[in-house]
Structures are given as C-alpha cells and as structure tokens.
Amino acid sequence: MAPTIGRSDSFPRVNGTHVHDVAIVGAGFGGLGMAIRMKQAGMDDFVLIERGDDVGGTWWANSYPGCQCDIPSNLYSFSFAPNPNWDRAYPMRDQILEYLRDCAERFGILPHTRLNSELLEATWVADEQRWELETASGPLAARVLVAAPGLLSEPSSPALPGLERFQGNAFHTAEWDHSDDLTGKRVALLGSGATAVQVVPEIQPRVAKLHLFQRTPPWVVPHTDHPVTRGMRELYRRVPPLQTLSRGVVYTLRESVAVGITRDRRWLKAAELNARLHLRRQVPDPELRGKLTPNYEIFCKRIILSSKWYPAIQEPNVDIVSSGVEEVRKHSVVDGDGVEREIDTLIFATGFKPAELPIAERIRGREGSSLAEVWNGSPEAYLGTTVAGFPNLLFLYGPNLNLGHSSIVYMLESQIAYAMDALRTLQLRGAAEFDVRAEAQAAYNEELQERLSRTVWNTGGCGSWYFDRNGRNSIQWPGFTFEFRRRTRRFDAAAYRLAPPTPVPATTAASAAS
Ligand SMILES: Cc1cc2nc3c(=O)[nH]c(=O)nc-3n(C[C@H](O)[C@H](O)[C@H](O)COP(=O)(O)OP(=O)(O)OC[C@H]3O[C@@H](n4cnc5c(N)ncnc54)[C@H](O)[C@@H]3O)c2cc1C
C-alpha cells in the first residue's frame, strides 16, 4: 500500500487537480534515482517531468563526438544497479544513456514520466501546503517538489560581437548539430575544457582547418581508459562482488585526491608531475610546450584526461589561437590580434551556466519570491538540498555539491537518501510541511565558504565556472564525499520547522469530495 505524505489521502484533489505526493523535475541521474528509490519504497504517487523528449539528462543532451565520462564506469552508476555490461573502463555517452534508459524501464519509472513537459512555474501555495506547477504539458500539484534540473544543463555561449551576422553554422557542443558532419570544413572551436579536449581529436582528422581558440591551456594527464574484456564482463556478471570491489577501490583512490584539493597541496604534486611529463612526451617543441603549460595550480580547474589531445592539436590543420575572439563576421572570425580567419562552422565548447539556472527563476516560495531573487546570483542551500522559505522543496545537485575528484552520482545518491528520509519524517510525524531554519542554512554556508577559502579552487590562481557573478564559489563541495554522505544519512529534523496539516477549508473539502 502506497504511503502518503501529510494529508493527501484525506484531501486528494484541489480544484479538480490530483495532488501528487511528489513531483520530480528532470530525468537525469538525479530525478531517475529519486523516482527509483520512491518506487522501491512503495511510494507510488509521484510524477516525473522532463523537458526533453527522452530520459538521460546530461547524457541525452550531450551527443558530441567523443563525449565520455571521466569517472570510471564501475563508480559512475547507481550503487543499487551495477552494470556488468560497461565495455570501457570510462563509459562513453551512448552507453551511459543506454544504462539510464534501461534503469527507467527496469524500475518501472516510465509510466510516471511525462516527457516534453518543461516546468514553467512552481508556486508554493501556503494555505494548502502544496506546490502548484505549470508545465508545458499542463498543470500539476504536489505536496513535495524534488527539483533535479542538473547543474550542467544550460549551455553557455559568449555574446560575441557580430555573431548575429554570421552566415555559417554555429552551435554549442551540448546541442551538437549532427546534420553538419564537418568534413572538409573550416571550423573555429572555442574552449579549452573537458569538452573541447574530447571533441577536437574526433573532428580534427576530417576538417579542412581547425582554429582552436583557447585562452588558458588546461592541465592534461594521460587517459587510462581501456576496453573491458568480454571475460571480465562475464566475471562481473557471475561474481557481482568483484565489481563492487572494483567500485570500492576506484572510490578510495578518488577520495585521496580530495585531500590535495581541500587540505594539503603536496598531494597534488604527483599529478602535476604526471601532467608535465605527459606534455613533455607528447609535445617536443619547447615553444609550443610553453604555450600549452598552464599558469595556475593543477586541479584549480577540472583536470583533463586525454592521450589524444596534444597529438591532435599538433596536426598541421590545427591552429591554436590564444588571443580570443574579437569579432564575428559573415564568414569569418577576427581574433584579439586583428587576424581574420575564414570559417564555415563555429562551435562553442564553452560550458554551462551553473549558477544562473532558469529553473531558479521559476520556483516561488513562501513569500512569493523566486529562488533566483533570493539567491541574487549566489545560490545557497542547506546541505545543497533545502532552502529557507521554500517549504517541501528538495533540490538535487544543488549549490556547492559539485566535485573535482569523484562521481556526482554518489553525491546524488546521498541527497536522495536524505530526501527519502524527509518524506518518511513527514509521514511518521504526521506533518505536512518542512522548511529549513534560516540560521541552520546560514551556519552551514558560513562553514562551507570558510573551508572553500583554503581550497585550490579558490587560491590556485585560475578563474573558473565555480565562481558565480558575485565572485563566490557556489558550486564546489569542499570535502570528502563520505563526509557529505554522513551528513545526509538522516533528515535532521532539528534543523527544520515542521508544520502539521492546516485545517482544510470546509467549502474546498466539500467540492473536493464531490
Ligand atoms: C559533458 C559533461 C560531462 C560530464 N562528465 C562528468 C563526469 O565525468 N563525472 C561526473 O561525476 N559528472 C559529470 N558530469 C556532470 C553530470 O551532469 C552529472 O554527473 C549527472 O549526470 C547529473 O545528473 P542530474 O540528474 O543532476 O542532471 P542532468 O543529467 O543534467 O539532468 C537534468 C534534467 O533536468 C531537465 N530539466 C532542467 N530544467 C527543467 C525544467 N524546467 N523542466 C523540466 N525538465 C528540466 C533537463 O532537461 C535534464 O534532462 C558531466 C556533465 C557534462 C555536461
């Protein structure tokens, strides 16, 4: 029998709309993981809305050539759904998407899922203790709103002067235009992060010319990816604890990196040496090597894994431009030194807008203000999950939960456990509402910011997308992932104001019953 939250069984309809226990927004690892855990707990009254036309989130949206996860497959998956079929040590996009589609089907999530249903507005209706949602596929209502919109889901492209005049093809890597196969084309690609490093070796052999606009070179270490043999996959299938063991080893090795990032830089020296040797081995020309040596500390920005990047960018058809784009013209780009380059296609590998998510403008809390208005450019939450003044809202992959060293899926599973415990707490206490205390949220964020101020992200001499428009690091988690798991193991009700169901107005109850 499906447990219900608060008073939904006694008051199942408001103005003719069914009030779901939970509405989940986003069908990536976060939203799907939450849905699966609800299903496993017998909590069936939920709806999952997704603006795209498939599940998969990041791994559905990003279909650019070479798209690959930089966390090993055995760790980058749900703990409750190990996958013995990974055919590479680091999974490619297609296989992660297949895995997520399979999870959605296997755990019975598809009947709860509404695709092409962008959340347009979510408003907390205080009198009725519920969220009212406007979506692209119609209105919805729910007691609890789980927002899992992803952190890296809103592509960011620079507003280049003259871009509107450009008559060639221009697109972002997260919206890859597969109709343009780039063969024999003159291409300009902007960006030097993980995506650029994955795309360039894939397209370089087929383009006529590749102008690579990169202002700051990344730290790159050799990739240790390799195929998982059929024998190994069979072994994982027959002896599942072996895969669990591999997951444990990968997890432990990854956590050791957090020591260097957040506590003691000496732990990062080995990685830096590895990167320098890699550069020396793959780039014989000292002048080019100088150009490709980063001028900031390793791990200040996300470290890049690639054995194909340096060879690709030394090919004769690649030209590295470090002076930036000054202007775009009808058929060309002009760099910061005034040099004009004729191009057919312009590709933005320029990342995302993690601190300016549109969904934050669409969620309105107790006072009628949106999350974006309350945050004013600097997102913050309690445990990256709940926000004072936004009752019954659980935000997955929320502020300060991104990592520089391990799997986001692990963080999401920690949050999901916390969210599940929040739902159970409502039931057990007969409460209809939780709202984190502002002082608990403030103390938590003060602690985070103090710890962040000592990390390599804040002091390593680089600018990065970890900093919001106010110059605050609103993105990164400054510790071990097991610390976050410990802190989210239980819904700590003491940090919250729990409210009982408010009496149902007689007139509404009568119309609901009829
Ligand atoms: C190119 C790339 C590479 C990455 N590599 C790694 C990696 O190596 N390791 C790692 O740990 N992480 C990596 N990440 C981060 C990755 O996003 C997370 O690991 C994980 O996939 C996040 O899952 P999610 O469900 O929170 O978000 P997402 O996967 O982004 O899913 C969010 C979903 O919400 C939907 N949505 C958003 N707004 C709305 C709305 N208003 N209405 C309805 N639906 C909405 C989106 O369409 C999307 O489907 C990478 C991200 C990118 C973009």
mmCIF file of C-alpha atoms and ligand atoms in Angstrom, residues 24-33 49-62 64 67-72 76 90-91 96 100 114 116-121 134-136 147-154 173-174 194-195 198 254 302 305 351-352 357-360 362 396-398 402-403 405-410 412 415 465, ligand 1:
data_model
loop_
_atom_site.group_PDB
_atom_site.id
_atom_site.type_symbol
_atom_site.label_atom_id
_atom_site.label_comp_id
_atom_site.label_asym_id
_atom_site.label_seq_id
_atom_site.Cartn_x
_atom_site.Cartn_y
_atom_site.Cartn_z
ATOM 1 C CA ILE A 24 10.147 15.383 -9.647
ATOM 2 C CA VAL A 25 11.627 17.709 -12.259
ATOM 3 C CA GLY A 26 14.360 16.331 -14.515
ATOM 4 C CA ALA A 27 15.034 12.799 -15.760
ATOM 5 C CA GLY A 28 18.802 12.564 -15.390
ATOM 6 C CA PHE A 29 20.630 10.515 -12.761
ATOM 7 C CA GLY A 30 19.101 12.699 -10.018
ATOM 8 C CA GLY A 31 15.431 12.607 -10.989
ATOM 9 C CA LEU A 32 15.523 8.979 -12.073
ATOM 10 C CA GLY A 33 17.390 7.951 -8.922
ATOM 11 C CA ILE A 49 8.519 15.674 -15.625
ATOM 12 C CA GLU A 50 11.255 16.204 -18.163
ATOM 13 C CA ARG A 51 11.533 18.971 -20.759
ATOM 14 C CA GLY A 52 13.460 16.809 -23.234
ATOM 15 C CA ASP A 53 11.966 14.054 -25.325
ATOM 16 C CA ASP A 54 13.881 11.272 -23.598
ATOM 17 C CA VAL A 55 15.297 10.381 -20.203
ATOM 18 C CA GLY A 56 19.057 10.612 -19.556
ATOM 19 C CA GLY A 57 19.664 14.293 -18.741
ATOM 20 C CA THR A 58 23.302 15.219 -19.408
ATOM 21 C CA TRP A 59 23.845 12.018 -21.321
ATOM 22 C CA TRP A 60 20.873 12.556 -23.557
ATOM 23 C CA ALA A 61 21.666 16.211 -24.276
ATOM 24 C CA ASN A 62 25.397 15.865 -24.907
ATOM 25 C CA TYR A 64 29.006 15.493 -29.341
ATOM 26 C CA CYS A 67 31.586 12.511 -25.243
ATOM 27 C CA GLN A 68 32.800 10.405 -22.352
ATOM 28 C CA CYS A 69 32.581 10.379 -18.581
ATOM 29 C CA ASP A 70 35.873 10.980 -16.796
ATOM 30 C CA ILE A 71 34.932 8.844 -13.815
ATOM 31 C CA PRO A 72 35.371 5.067 -14.206
ATOM 32 C CA TYR A 76 29.712 6.228 -12.300
ATOM 33 C CA TYR A 90 35.407 5.006 -18.604
ATOM 34 C CA PRO A 91 31.930 4.952 -20.120
ATOM 35 C CA ILE A 96 25.519 5.775 -20.114
ATOM 36 C CA LEU A 100 19.777 5.204 -17.781
ATOM 37 C CA ARG A 114 5.973 12.973 -18.749
ATOM 38 C CA ASN A 116 8.323 17.288 -23.288
ATOM 39 C CA SER A 117 7.000 18.747 -20.035
ATOM 40 C CA GLU A 118 9.180 21.665 -19.125
ATOM 41 C CA LEU A 119 8.469 23.155 -15.716
ATOM 42 C CA LEU A 120 7.427 26.737 -16.415
ATOM 43 C CA GLU A 121 6.417 27.867 -12.933
ATOM 44 C CA GLU A 134 2.639 24.976 -14.593
ATOM 45 C CA THR A 135 4.256 22.714 -17.135
ATOM 46 C CA ALA A 136 4.441 22.592 -20.912
ATOM 47 C CA ALA A 147 13.966 19.704 -8.420
ATOM 48 C CA ALA A 148 16.649 17.742 -10.265
ATOM 49 C CA PRO A 149 17.381 20.106 -13.163
ATOM 50 C CA GLY A 150 21.112 19.326 -13.280
ATOM 51 C CA LEU A 151 23.942 21.761 -12.779
ATOM 52 C CA LEU A 152 25.413 21.492 -16.257
ATOM 53 C CA SER A 153 22.233 21.587 -18.272
ATOM 54 C CA GLU A 154 22.079 25.204 -19.506
ATOM 55 C CA THR A 173 28.551 21.199 -28.028
ATOM 56 C CA ALA A 174 25.551 20.387 -25.796
ATOM 57 C CA ALA A 194 36.962 18.818 -20.908
ATOM 58 C CA THR A 195 34.505 19.026 -23.798
ATOM 59 C CA GLN A 198 37.133 15.312 -26.125
ATOM 60 C CA ARG A 254 39.480 9.128 -5.949
ATOM 61 C CA ARG A 302 38.833 20.416 -13.578
ATOM 62 C CA LEU A 305 42.196 13.170 -19.052
ATOM 63 C CA GLY A 351 30.429 25.131 -20.927
ATOM 64 C CA PHE A 352 27.349 25.907 -18.918
ATOM 65 C CA LEU A 357 19.760 28.126 -13.798
ATOM 66 C CA PRO A 358 16.486 29.301 -15.376
ATOM 67 C CA ILE A 359 14.563 26.985 -13.078
ATOM 68 C CA ALA A 360 15.602 29.200 -10.152
ATOM 69 C CA ARG A 362 10.516 29.679 -11.877
ATOM 70 C CA LEU A 396 19.224 17.714 -6.187
ATOM 71 C CA TYR A 397 22.770 18.564 -7.383
ATOM 72 C CA GLY A 398 22.096 21.888 -5.707
ATOM 73 C CA ASN A 402 29.916 19.648 -7.492
ATOM 74 C CA LEU A 403 33.167 17.720 -7.240
ATOM 75 C CA HIS A 405 37.527 14.331 -7.975
ATOM 76 C CA SER A 406 34.671 11.835 -7.884
ATOM 77 C CA SER A 407 31.258 10.782 -9.125
ATOM 78 C CA ILE A 408 28.282 13.102 -8.952
ATOM 79 C CA VAL A 409 26.096 10.011 -8.896
ATOM 80 C CA TYR A 410 27.484 9.252 -5.439
ATOM 81 C CA LEU A 412 23.078 12.412 -5.803
ATOM 82 C CA GLN A 415 20.890 13.526 -1.384
ATOM 83 C CA TRP A 465 32.909 28.415 -13.602
HETATM 84 C C1 LIG B 1 29.656 16.970 -20.913
HETATM 85 C C2 LIG B 1 29.518 16.585 -19.463
HETATM 86 C C3 LIG B 1 30.390 15.681 -18.901
HETATM 87 C C4 LIG B 1 30.254 15.329 -17.561
HETATM 88 N N1 LIG B 1 31.138 14.437 -17.037
HETATM 89 C C5 LIG B 1 31.001 14.052 -15.766
HETATM 90 C C6 LIG B 1 31.896 13.126 -15.196
HETATM 91 O O1 LIG B 1 32.829 12.685 -15.857
HETATM 92 N N2 LIG B 1 31.711 12.745 -13.908
HETATM 93 C C7 LIG B 1 30.693 13.240 -13.154
HETATM 94 O O2 LIG B 1 30.558 12.850 -11.999
HETATM 95 N N3 LIG B 1 29.827 14.138 -13.676
HETATM 96 C C8 LIG B 1 29.967 14.553 -14.937
HETATM 97 N N4 LIG B 1 29.104 15.476 -15.453
HETATM 98 C C9 LIG B 1 28.061 16.038 -14.599
HETATM 99 C C10 LIG B 1 26.728 15.328 -14.858
HETATM 100 O O3 LIG B 1 25.826 16.337 -15.204
HETATM 101 C C11 LIG B 1 26.289 14.586 -13.606
HETATM 102 O O4 LIG B 1 27.205 13.529 -13.360
HETATM 103 C C12 LIG B 1 24.900 13.954 -13.681
HETATM 104 O O5 LIG B 1 24.612 13.463 -14.957
HETATM 105 C C13 LIG B 1 23.848 14.951 -13.225
HETATM 106 O O6 LIG B 1 22.586 14.365 -13.222
HETATM 107 P P1 LIG B 1 21.320 15.268 -12.907
HETATM 108 O O7 LIG B 1 20.143 14.381 -12.999
HETATM 109 O O8 LIG B 1 21.531 16.002 -11.653
HETATM 110 O O9 LIG B 1 21.298 16.366 -14.046
HETATM 111 P P2 LIG B 1 21.141 16.226 -15.603
HETATM 112 O O10 LIG B 1 21.707 14.963 -16.093
HETATM 113 O O11 LIG B 1 21.649 17.496 -16.181
HETATM 114 O O12 LIG B 1 19.568 16.139 -15.812
HETATM 115 C C14 LIG B 1 18.735 17.209 -15.532
HETATM 116 C C15 LIG B 1 17.488 17.092 -16.363
HETATM 117 O O13 LIG B 1 16.569 18.095 -15.953
HETATM 118 C C16 LIG B 1 15.904 18.583 -17.087
HETATM 119 N N5 LIG B 1 15.371 19.911 -16.794
HETATM 120 C C17 LIG B 1 16.061 21.034 -16.470
HETATM 121 N N6 LIG B 1 15.212 22.062 -16.279
HETATM 122 C C18 LIG B 1 13.966 21.571 -16.473
HETATM 123 C C19 LIG B 1 12.668 22.150 -16.419
HETATM 124 N N7 LIG B 1 12.482 23.440 -16.158
HETATM 125 N N8 LIG B 1 11.603 21.358 -16.676
HETATM 126 C C20 LIG B 1 11.757 20.037 -16.964
HETATM 127 N N9 LIG B 1 12.970 19.443 -17.037
HETATM 128 C C21 LIG B 1 14.061 20.198 -16.794
HETATM 129 C C22 LIG B 1 16.979 18.600 -18.150
HETATM 130 O O14 LIG B 1 16.409 18.603 -19.441
HETATM 131 C C23 LIG B 1 17.738 17.312 -17.839
HETATM 132 O O15 LIG B 1 17.223 16.229 -18.566
HETATM 133 C C24 LIG B 1 29.226 15.884 -16.775
HETATM 134 C C25 LIG B 1 28.361 16.815 -17.347
HETATM 135 C C26 LIG B 1 28.508 17.172 -18.666
HETATM 136 C C27 LIG B 1 27.565 18.196 -19.248
#
